[in-house]
Short mmCIF file of C-alpha atoms and ligand atoms in Angstrom, two decimals:
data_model
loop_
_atom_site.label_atom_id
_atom_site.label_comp_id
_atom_site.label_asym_id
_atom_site.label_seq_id
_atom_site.Cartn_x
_atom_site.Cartn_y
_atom_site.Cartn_z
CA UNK O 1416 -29.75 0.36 29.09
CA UNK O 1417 -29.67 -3.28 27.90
CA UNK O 1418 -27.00 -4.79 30.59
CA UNK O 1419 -29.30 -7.02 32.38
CA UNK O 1420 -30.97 -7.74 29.14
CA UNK O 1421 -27.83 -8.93 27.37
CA UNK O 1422 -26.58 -11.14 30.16
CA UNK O 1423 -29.92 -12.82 30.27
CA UNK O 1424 -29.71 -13.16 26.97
CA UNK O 1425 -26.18 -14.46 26.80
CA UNK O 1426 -27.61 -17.28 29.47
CA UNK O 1427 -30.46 -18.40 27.74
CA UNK O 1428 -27.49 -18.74 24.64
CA UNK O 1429 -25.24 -20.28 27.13
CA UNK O 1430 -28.32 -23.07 27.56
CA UNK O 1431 -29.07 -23.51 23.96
CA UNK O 1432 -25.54 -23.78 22.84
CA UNK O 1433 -25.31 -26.73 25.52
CA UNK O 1434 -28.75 -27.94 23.69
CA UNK O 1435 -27.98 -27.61 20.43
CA UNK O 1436 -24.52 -26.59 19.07
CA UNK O 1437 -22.41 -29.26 21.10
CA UNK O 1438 -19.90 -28.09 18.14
CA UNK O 1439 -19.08 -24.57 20.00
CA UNK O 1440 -15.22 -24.50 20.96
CA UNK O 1441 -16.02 -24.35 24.44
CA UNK O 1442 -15.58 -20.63 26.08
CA UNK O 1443 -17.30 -19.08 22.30
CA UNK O 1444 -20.41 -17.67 23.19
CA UNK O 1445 -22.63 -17.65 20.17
CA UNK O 1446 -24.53 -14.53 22.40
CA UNK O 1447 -21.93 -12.40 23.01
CA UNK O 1448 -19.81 -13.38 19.36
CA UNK O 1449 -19.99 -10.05 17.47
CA UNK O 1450 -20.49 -9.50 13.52
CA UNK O 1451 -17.23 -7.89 12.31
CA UNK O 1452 -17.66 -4.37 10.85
CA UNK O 1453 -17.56 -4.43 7.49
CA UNK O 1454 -15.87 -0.94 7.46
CA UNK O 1455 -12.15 -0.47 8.76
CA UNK O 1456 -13.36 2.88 9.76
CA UNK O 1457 -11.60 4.83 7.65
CA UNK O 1458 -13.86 8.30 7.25
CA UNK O 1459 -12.23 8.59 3.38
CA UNK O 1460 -12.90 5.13 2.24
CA UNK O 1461 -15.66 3.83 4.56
CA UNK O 1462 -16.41 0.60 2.53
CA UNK O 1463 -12.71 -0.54 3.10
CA UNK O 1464 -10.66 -2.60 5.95
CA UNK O 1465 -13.15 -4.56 7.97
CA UNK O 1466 -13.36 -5.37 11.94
CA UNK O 1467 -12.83 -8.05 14.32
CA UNK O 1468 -10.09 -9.76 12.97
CA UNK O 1469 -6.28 -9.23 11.46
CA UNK O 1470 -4.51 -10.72 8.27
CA UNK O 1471 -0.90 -12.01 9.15
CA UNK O 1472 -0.64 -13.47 5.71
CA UNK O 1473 -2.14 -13.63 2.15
CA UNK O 1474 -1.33 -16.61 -0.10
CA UNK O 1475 -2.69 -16.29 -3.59
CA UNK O 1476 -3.07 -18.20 -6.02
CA UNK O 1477 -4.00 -16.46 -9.26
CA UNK O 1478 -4.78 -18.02 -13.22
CA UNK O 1479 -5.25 -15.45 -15.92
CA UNK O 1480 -5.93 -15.33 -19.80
CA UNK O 1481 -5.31 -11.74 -20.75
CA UNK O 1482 -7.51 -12.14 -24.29
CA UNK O 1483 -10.76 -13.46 -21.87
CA UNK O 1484 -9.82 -10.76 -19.28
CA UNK O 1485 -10.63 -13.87 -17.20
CA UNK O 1486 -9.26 -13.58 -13.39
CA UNK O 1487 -9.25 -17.32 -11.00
CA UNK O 1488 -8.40 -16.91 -7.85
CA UNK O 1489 -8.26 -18.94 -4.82
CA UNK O 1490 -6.89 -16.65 -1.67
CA UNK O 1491 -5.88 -18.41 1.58
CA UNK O 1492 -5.55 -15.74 4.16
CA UNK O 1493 -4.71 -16.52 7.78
CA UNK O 1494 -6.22 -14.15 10.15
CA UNK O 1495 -6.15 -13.62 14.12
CA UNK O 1496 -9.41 -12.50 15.40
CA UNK O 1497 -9.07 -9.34 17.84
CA UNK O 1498 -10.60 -8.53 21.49
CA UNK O 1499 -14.07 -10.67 20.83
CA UNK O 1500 -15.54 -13.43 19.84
CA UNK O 1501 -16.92 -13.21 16.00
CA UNK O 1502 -20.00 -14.74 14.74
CA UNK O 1503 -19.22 -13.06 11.05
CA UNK O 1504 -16.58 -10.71 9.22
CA UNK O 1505 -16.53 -9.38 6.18
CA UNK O 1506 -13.84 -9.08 3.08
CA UNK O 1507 -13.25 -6.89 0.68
CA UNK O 1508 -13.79 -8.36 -2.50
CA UNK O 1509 -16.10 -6.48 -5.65
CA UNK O 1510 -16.88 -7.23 -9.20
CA UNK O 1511 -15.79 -10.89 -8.73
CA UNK O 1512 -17.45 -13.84 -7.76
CA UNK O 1513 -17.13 -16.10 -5.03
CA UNK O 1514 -17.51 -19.87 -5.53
CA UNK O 1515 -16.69 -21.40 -1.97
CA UNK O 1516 -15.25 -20.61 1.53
CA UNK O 1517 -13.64 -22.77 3.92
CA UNK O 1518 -12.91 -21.30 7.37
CA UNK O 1519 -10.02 -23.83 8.67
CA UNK O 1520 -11.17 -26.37 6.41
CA UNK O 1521 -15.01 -25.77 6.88
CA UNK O 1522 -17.22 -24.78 4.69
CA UNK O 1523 -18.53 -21.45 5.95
CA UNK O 1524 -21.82 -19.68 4.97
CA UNK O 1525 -21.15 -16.52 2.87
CA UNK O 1526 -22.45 -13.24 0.85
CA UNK O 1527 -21.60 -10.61 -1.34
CA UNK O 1528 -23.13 -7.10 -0.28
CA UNK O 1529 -21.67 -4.44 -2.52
CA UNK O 1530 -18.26 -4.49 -2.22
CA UNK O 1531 -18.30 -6.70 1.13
CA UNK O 1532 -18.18 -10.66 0.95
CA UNK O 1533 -19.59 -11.21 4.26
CA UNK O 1534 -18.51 -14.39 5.58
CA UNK O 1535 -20.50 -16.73 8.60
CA UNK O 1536 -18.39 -19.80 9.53
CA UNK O 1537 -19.87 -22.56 10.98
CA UNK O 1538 -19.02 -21.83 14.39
CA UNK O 1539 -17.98 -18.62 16.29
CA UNK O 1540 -14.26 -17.73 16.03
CA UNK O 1541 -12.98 -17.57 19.59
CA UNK O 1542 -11.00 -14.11 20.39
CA UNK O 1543 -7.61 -13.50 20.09
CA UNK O 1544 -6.95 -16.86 17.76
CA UNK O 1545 -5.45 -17.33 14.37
CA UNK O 1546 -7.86 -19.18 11.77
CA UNK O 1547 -7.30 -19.88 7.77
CA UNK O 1548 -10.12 -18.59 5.63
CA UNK O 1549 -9.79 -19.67 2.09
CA UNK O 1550 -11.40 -17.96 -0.53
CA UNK O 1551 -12.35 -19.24 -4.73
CA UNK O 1552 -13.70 -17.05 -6.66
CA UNK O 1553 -13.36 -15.41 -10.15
CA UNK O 1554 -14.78 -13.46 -12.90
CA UNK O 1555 -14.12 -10.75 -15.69
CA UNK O 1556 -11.76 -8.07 -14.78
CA UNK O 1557 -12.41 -4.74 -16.21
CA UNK O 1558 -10.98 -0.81 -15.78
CA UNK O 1559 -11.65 -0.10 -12.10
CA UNK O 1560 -11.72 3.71 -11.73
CA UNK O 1561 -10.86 5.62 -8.25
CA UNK O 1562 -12.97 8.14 -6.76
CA UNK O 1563 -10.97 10.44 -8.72
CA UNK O 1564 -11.95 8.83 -12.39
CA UNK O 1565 -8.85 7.79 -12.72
CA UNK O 1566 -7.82 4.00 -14.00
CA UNK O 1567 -6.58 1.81 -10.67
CA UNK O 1568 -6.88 -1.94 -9.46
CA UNK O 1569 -6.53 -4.50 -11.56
CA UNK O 1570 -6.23 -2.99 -15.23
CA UNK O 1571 -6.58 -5.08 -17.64
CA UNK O 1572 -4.43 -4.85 -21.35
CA UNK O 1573 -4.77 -6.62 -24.37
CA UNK O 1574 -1.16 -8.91 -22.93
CA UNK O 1575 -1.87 -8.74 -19.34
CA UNK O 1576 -2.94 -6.51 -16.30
CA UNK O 1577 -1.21 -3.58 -14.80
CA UNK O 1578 -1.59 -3.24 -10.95
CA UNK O 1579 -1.55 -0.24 -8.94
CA UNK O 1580 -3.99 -0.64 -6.35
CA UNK O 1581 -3.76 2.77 -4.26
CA UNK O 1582 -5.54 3.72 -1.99
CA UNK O 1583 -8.55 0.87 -2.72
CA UNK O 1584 -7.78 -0.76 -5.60
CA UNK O 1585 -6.34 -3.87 -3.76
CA UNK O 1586 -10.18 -5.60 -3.93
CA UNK O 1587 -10.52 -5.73 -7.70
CA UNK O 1588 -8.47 -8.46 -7.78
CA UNK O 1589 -7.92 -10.22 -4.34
CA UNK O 1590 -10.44 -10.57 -0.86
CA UNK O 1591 -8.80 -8.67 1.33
CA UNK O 1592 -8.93 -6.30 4.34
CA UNK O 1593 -7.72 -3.52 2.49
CA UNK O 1594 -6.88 -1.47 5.06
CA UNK O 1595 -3.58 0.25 5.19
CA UNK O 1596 -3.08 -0.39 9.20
CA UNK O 1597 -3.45 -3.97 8.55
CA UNK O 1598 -0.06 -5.31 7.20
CA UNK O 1599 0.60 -8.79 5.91
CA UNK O 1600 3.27 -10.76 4.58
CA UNK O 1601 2.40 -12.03 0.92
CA UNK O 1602 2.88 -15.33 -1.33
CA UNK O 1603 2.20 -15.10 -4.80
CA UNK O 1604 1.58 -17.57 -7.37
CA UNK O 1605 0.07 -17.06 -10.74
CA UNK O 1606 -0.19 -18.71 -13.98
CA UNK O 1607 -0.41 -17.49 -17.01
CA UNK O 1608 -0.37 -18.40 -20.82
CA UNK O 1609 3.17 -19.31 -21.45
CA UNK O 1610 5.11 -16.41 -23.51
CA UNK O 1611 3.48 -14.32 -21.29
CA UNK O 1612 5.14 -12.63 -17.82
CA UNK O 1613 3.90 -12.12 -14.32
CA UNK O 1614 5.89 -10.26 -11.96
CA UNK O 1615 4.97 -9.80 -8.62
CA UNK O 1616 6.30 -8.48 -5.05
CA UNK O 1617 9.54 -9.19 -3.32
CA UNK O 1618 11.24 -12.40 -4.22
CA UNK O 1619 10.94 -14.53 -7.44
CA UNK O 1620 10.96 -18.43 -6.04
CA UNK O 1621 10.87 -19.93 -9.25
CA UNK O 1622 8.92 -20.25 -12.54
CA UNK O 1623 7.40 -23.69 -14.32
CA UNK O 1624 5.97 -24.05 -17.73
CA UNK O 1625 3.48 -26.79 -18.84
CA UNK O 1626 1.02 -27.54 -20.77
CA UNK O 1627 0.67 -23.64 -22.07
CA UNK O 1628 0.92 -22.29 -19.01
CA UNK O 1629 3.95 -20.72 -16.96
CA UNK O 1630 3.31 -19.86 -12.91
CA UNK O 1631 5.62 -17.97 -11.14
CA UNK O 1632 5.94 -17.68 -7.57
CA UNK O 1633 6.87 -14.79 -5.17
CA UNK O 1634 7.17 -14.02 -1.94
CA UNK O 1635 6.99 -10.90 -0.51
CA UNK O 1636 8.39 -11.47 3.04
CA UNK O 1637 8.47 -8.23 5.17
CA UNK O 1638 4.80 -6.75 6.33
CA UNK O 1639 3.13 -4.82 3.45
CA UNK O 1640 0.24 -2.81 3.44
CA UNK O 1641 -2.58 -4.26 0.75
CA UNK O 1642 -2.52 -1.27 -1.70
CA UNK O 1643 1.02 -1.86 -1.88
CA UNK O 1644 0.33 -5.02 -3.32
CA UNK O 1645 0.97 -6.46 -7.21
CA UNK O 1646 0.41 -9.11 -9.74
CA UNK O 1647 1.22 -7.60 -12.78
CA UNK O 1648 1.85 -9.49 -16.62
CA UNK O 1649 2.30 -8.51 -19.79
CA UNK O 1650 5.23 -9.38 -22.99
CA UNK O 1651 7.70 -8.24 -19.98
CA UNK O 1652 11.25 -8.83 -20.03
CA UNK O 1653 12.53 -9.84 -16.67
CA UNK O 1654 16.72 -9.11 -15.65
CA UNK O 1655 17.55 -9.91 -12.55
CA UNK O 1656 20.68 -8.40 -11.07
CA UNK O 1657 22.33 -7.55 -7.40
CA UNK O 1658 23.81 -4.02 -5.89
CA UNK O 1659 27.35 -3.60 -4.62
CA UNK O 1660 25.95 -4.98 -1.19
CA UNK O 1661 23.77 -7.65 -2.47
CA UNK O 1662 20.06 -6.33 -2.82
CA UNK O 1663 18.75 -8.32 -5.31
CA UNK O 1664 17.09 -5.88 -8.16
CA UNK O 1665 14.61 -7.50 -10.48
CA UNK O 1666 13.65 -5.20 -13.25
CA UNK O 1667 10.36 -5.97 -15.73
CA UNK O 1668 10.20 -4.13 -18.85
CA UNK O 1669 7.79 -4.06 -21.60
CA UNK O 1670 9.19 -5.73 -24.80
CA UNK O 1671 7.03 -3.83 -27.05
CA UNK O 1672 8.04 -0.66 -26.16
CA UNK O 1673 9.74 1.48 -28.76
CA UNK O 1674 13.83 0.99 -29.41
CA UNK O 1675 14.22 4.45 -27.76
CA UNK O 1676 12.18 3.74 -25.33
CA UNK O 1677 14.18 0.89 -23.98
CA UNK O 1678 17.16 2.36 -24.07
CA UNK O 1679 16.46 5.17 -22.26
CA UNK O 1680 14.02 3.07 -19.51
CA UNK O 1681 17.67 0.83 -19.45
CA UNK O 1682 19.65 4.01 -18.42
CA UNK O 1683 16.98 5.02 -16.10
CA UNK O 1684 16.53 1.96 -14.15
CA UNK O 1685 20.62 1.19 -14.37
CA UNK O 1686 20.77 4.45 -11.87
CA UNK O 1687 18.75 2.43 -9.20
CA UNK O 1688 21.36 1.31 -7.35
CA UNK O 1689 22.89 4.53 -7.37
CA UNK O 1690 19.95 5.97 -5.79
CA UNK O 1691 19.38 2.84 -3.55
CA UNK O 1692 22.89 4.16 -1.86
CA UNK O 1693 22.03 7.64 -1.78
CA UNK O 1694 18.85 7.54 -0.09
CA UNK O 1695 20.31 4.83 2.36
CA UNK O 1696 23.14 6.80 3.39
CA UNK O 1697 21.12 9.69 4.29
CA UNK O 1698 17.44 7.63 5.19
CA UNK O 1699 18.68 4.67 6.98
CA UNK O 1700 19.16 1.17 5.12
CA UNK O 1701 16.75 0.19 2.77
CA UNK O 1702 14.03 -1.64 4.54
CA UNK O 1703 13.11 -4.76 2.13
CA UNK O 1704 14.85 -7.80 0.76
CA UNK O 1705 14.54 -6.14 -2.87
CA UNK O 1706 13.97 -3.60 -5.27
CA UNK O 1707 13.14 -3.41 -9.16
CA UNK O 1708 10.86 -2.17 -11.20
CA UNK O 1709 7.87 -2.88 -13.78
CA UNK O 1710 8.08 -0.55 -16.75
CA UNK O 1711 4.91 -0.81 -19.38
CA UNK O 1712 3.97 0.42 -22.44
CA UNK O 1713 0.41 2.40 -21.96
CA UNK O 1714 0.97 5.29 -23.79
CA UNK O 1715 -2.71 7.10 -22.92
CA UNK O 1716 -1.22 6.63 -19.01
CA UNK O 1717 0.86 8.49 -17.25
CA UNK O 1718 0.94 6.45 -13.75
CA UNK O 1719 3.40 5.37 -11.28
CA UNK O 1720 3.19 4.02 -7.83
CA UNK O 1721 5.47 2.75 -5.05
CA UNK O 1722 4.31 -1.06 -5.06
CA UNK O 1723 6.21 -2.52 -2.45
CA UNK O 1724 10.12 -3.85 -3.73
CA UNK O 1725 8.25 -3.27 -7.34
CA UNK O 1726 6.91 0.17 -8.31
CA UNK O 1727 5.17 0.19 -11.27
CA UNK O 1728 5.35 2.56 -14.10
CA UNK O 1729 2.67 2.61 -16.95
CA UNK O 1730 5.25 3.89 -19.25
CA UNK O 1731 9.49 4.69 -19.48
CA UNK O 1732 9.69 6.67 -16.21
CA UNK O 1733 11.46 9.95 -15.59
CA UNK O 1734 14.78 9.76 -13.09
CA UNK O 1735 12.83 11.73 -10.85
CA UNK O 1736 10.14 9.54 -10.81
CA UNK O 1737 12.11 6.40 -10.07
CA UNK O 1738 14.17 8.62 -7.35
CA UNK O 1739 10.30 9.32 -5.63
CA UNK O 1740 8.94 5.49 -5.91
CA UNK O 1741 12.06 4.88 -4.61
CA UNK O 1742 12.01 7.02 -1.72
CA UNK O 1743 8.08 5.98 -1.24
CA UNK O 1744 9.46 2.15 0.24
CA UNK O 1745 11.24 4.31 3.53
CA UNK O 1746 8.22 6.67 3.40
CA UNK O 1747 4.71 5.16 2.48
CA UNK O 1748 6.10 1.10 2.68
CA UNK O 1749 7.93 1.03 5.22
CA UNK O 1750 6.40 3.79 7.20
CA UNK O 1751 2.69 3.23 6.62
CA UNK O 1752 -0.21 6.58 7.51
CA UNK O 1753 -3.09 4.43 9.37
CA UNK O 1754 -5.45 7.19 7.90
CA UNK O 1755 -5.45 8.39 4.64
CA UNK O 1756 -5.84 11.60 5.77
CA UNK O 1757 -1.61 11.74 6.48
CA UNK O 1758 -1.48 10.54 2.70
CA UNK O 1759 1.14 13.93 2.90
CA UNK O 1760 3.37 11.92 5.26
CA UNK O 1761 4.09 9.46 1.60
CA UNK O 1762 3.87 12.40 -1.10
CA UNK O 1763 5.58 15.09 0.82
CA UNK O 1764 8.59 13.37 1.89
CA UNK O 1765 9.09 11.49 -1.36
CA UNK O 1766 8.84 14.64 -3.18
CA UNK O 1767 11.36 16.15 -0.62
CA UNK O 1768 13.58 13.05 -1.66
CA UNK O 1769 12.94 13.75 -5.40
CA UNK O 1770 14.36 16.78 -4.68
CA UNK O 1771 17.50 16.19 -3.24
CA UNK O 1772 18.29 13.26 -5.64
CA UNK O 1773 18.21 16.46 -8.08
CA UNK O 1774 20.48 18.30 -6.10
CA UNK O 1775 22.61 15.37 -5.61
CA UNK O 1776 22.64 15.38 -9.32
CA UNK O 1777 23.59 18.32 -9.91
CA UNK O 1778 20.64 19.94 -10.93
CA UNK O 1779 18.44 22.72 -8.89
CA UNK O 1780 19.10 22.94 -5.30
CA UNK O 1781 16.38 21.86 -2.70
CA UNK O 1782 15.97 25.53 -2.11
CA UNK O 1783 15.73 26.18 -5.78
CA UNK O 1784 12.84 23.46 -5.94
CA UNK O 1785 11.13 24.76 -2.87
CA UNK O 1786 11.55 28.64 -4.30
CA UNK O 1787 9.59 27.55 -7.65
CA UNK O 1788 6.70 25.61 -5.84
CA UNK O 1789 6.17 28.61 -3.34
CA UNK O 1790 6.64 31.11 -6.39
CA UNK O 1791 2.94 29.71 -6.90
CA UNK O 1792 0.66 32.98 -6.37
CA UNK O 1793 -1.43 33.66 -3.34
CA UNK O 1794 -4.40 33.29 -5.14
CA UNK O 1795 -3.92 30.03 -6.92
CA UNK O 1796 -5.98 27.02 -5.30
CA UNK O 1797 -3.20 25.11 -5.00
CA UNK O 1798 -2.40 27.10 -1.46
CA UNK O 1799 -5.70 26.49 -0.39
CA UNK O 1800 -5.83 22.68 0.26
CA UNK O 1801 -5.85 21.77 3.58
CA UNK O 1802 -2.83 19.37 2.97
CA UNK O 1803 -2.67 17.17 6.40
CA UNK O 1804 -6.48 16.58 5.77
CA UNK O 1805 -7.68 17.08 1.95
CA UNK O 1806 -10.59 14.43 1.64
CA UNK O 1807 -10.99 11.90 -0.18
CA UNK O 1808 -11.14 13.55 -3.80
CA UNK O 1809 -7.79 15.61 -3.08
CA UNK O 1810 -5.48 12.46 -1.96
CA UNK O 1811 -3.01 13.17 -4.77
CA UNK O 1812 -3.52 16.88 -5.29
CA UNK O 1813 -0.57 18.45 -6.38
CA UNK O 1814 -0.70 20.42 -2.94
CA UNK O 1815 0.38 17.03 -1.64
CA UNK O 1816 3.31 16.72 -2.89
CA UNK O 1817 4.43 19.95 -3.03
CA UNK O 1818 3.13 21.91 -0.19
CA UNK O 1819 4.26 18.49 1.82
CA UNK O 1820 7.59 18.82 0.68
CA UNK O 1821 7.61 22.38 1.27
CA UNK O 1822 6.43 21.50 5.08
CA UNK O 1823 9.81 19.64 5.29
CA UNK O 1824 11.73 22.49 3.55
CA UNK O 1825 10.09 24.48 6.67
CA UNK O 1826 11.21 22.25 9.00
CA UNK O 1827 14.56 21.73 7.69
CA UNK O 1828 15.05 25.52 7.78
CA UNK O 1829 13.57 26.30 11.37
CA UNK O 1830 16.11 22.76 12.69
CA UNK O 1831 19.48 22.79 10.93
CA UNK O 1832 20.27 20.79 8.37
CA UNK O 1833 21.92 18.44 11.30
CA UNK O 1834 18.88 17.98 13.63
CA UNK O 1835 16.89 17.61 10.11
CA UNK O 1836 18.28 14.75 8.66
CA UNK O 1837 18.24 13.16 12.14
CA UNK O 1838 14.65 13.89 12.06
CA UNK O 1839 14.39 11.71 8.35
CA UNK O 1840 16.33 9.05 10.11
CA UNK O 1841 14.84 8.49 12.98
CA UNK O 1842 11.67 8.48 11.40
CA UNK O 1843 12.19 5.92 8.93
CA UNK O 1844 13.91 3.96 11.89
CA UNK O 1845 11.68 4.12 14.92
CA UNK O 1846 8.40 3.53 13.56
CA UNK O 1847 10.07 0.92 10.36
CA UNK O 1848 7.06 -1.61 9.64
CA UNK O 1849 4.73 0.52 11.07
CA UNK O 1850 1.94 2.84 10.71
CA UNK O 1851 1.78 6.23 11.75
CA UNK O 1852 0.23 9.63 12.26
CA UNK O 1853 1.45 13.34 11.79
CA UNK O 1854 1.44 13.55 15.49
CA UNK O 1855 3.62 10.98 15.75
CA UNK O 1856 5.89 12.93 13.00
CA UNK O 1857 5.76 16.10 15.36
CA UNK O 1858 7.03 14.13 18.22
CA UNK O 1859 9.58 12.49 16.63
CA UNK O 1860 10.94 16.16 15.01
CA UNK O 1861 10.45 17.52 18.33
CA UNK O 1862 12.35 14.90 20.59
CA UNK O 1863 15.13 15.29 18.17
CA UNK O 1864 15.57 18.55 17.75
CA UNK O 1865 14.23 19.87 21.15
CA UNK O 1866 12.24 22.42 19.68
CA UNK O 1867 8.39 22.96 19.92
CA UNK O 1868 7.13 22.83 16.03
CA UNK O 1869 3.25 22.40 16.40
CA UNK O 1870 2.84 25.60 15.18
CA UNK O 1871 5.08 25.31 12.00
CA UNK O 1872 3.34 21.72 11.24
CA UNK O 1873 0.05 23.59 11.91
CA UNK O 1874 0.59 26.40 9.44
CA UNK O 1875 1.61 24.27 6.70
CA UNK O 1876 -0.78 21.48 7.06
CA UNK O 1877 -3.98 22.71 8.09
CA UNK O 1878 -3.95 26.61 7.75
CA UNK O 1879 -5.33 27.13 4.61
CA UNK O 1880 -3.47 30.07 2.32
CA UNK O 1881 0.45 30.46 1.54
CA UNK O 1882 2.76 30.97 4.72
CA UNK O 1883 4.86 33.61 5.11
CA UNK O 1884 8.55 32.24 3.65
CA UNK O 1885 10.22 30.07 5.98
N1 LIG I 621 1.38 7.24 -4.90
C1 LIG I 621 1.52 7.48 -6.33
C2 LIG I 621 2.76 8.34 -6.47
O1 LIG I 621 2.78 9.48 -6.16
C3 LIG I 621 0.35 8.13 -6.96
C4 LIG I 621 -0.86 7.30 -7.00
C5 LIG I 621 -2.01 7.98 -7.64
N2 LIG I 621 -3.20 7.21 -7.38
C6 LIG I 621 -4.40 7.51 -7.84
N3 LIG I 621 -5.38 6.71 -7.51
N4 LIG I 621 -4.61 8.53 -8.60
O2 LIG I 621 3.78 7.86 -6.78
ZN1 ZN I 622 4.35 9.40 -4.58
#
């Protein structure tokens, strides 16, 4: 149905674009241009990612007065449209306002829907071509909740905002085809009131104060996924330092936190290097340009996440912690799931890695670790989460973690410990920068180990109930 209808269609277009819109790059067809999807088709989080086009790069340019909770933004995102022509796309972007948008310079038509800021250049982007949209827009920022309840996004504090944007958090504060498949390199530059600090991803360019107002730039140069993503502030204390080998380590830590509190976050964070080293020597070498952290002082929190070169901590984290956020840039940065479903392939193995940074400490064994998470009992609910597909309300389930590290226990048993860590390497190495699937975590443990593990993989991510002891 419709074939004949659509090319007669398309050369009635063809005629009135000749009529009327000498303007068309020539070879757009204004007939056949589709309207991007405003969903990046994503079952769990429908409304995010959009279709038709790619980001290569976000630069952002953000101004914010923590006492207003007033957010400025102006976003200039190069994009590369896909297979076909586009007529329209659509951004992420909610609770915030847009003022303009250019689309290489031109003003474009635009609309929010929702949580979509549907966007209508001029003229129809041609396929397969890069273009610069740039985006101003601001508002009030608030406390964004998750589909859990739980506080995400852009947070805003009394002295500044606290960032952690996963899984859809990144559009509270930026447009953005939040996505995880859809990796872009980042610039950052935002102003504040001077005497406060922003800290951002990756690399700190340089910082200016005038006129009551400091910006600091970053630049966050290796692909990132946009829940990764971070522009935090607050009365932070910034150290920068290097590793034996040269990784530069930029550290932000709350200055009103509690004398003890520093201290210990101080002997905490000092063991990052340590554990930069570890992990390397038995993950691969660590995949970014930099590493640090951003330690705050929300004491009704208790949240960390992996935030590319920066996790984020809303309080002085535990070792373990730090050893997991750590692990999360091989395993979640680095290594991307496309679909949150494989939200097990982050949690599991940096859980697994919290674990042997334990052992390597001297505390509990792996196998001690695994033993108390299985000693869970058979009836517990915990064993019934489907872990390599738990919806959207069970993405950070403690079945997650655990049962997902427990998978890699499994595997480690049914391999060797040789053909096992091969499997971690390999992993981290073949598909660095990239985003994956569990299948493509069963072929890689099965090409290296020469085994057939379907079935192990199978019982432990999608068979609901305990296993039998590996
Ligand atoms: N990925 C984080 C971690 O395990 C947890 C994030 C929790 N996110 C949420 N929206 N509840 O380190
Ligand atoms: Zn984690």
């Amino acid at each position: 149905m419709g074939r004949p209808r659509v090319r007669l269609l398309a050369a009635a277009g063809l005629v009135l674009v000749g009529l009327i819109a000498p303007g068309t790059p020539a070879g757009a067809d204004p007939t056949t241009a589709v309207v991007g999807s405003p969903s990046g088709g994503d079952p769990y989080f429908p409304a995010a990612g959009n279709g038709g086009y790619q980001v290569r790069h976000y630069d952002l340019s953000l101004r914010y007065t923590p006492a207003s909770r007033s957010l400025t933004g102006r976003a200039r995102i190069e994009v590369t449209t896909r297979r076909e022509d586009l007529r329209s796309f659509s951004l992420d972007l909610r609770d915030l306002t847009v003022s303009s948008v250019r689309v290489d310079g031109r003003p474009a038509d635009f609309r929010q829907e929702g949580p979509e800021l549907v966007v209508t250049p001029g003229h129809v982007l041609r396929a397969r071509q890069r273009f610069t949209v740039d985006v101003r827009y601001g508002g009030t920022t608030g406390q964004p909740t998750d589909a859990t309840g739980a506080l995400y996004g852009w947070v805003s504090h009394p002295d500044g905002a606290f960032v952690a944007n996963e899984p859809d958090g990144a559009s509270t504060w930026f447009p953005v085809n939040d996505a995880p498949y859809d990796k872009a390199t980042y610039a950052f530059r935002i102003r504040v009131p001077e005497g406060t600090v922003a800290v951002a991803n990756g690399d700190l360019l340089g910082t200016r104060t005038r006129a009551g107002w400091t910006t600091s730039r970053w630049s966050a140069e290796e692909p990132m996924a946009s829940y990764l993503a971070m522009a935090a502030s607050g009365n932070y204390v910034l150290t920068a330092s290097r590793t034996a080998d040269g990784l530069p380590i930029v550290n932000a830590v709350d200055a009103d936190l509690s004398p003890t509190d520093q201290a210990e976050t101080a002997e905490v964070l000092a063991r990052q290097p340590e554990m930069i080293a570890y992990f390397a020597g038995l993950f691969g070498p660590y995949p970014f340009g930099s590493f640090g952290a951003v330690v705050d002082d929300d004491e009704d929190a208790d949240y960390a996440l992996e935030n590319q070169t920066r996790p984020i901590y809303s309080g002085p984290p535990s070792e373990g912690t730090v050893a997991h956020e750590l692990a999360h840039q091989w395993y979640g940065d680095s290594v991307t799931p496309e679909r949150w479903r494989d939200i097990w392939l982050n949690e599991g193995f940096a859980t697994y890695a919290e674990w042997l940074w334990t052992e390597h400490r001297g505390g509990a064994s792996v196998q001690e670790q695994f033993d108390t998470a299985y000693a869970r009992p058979a009836t517990s609910a915990f064993w019934q989460v489907e872990v390599g597909d738990p919806g959207a309300a069970r993405l950070f389930d403690a079945a997650i973690y655990d049962r997902g590290a427990m998978a890699l226990q499994a595997l480690r048993t049914r391999v060797g410990d040789d053909a096992f860590f091969r499997v971690l390497r390999a992993w981290a190495q073949r598909h660095r920068y990239g985003v994956v699937s569990t299948d493509d975590l069963v072929r890689v443990a099965e090409r290296v180990s020469g085994q057939p593990l379907d079935d192990l993989f199978t019982t432990w991510l999608h068979a609901p109930g305990k296993p039998s002891r590996p």
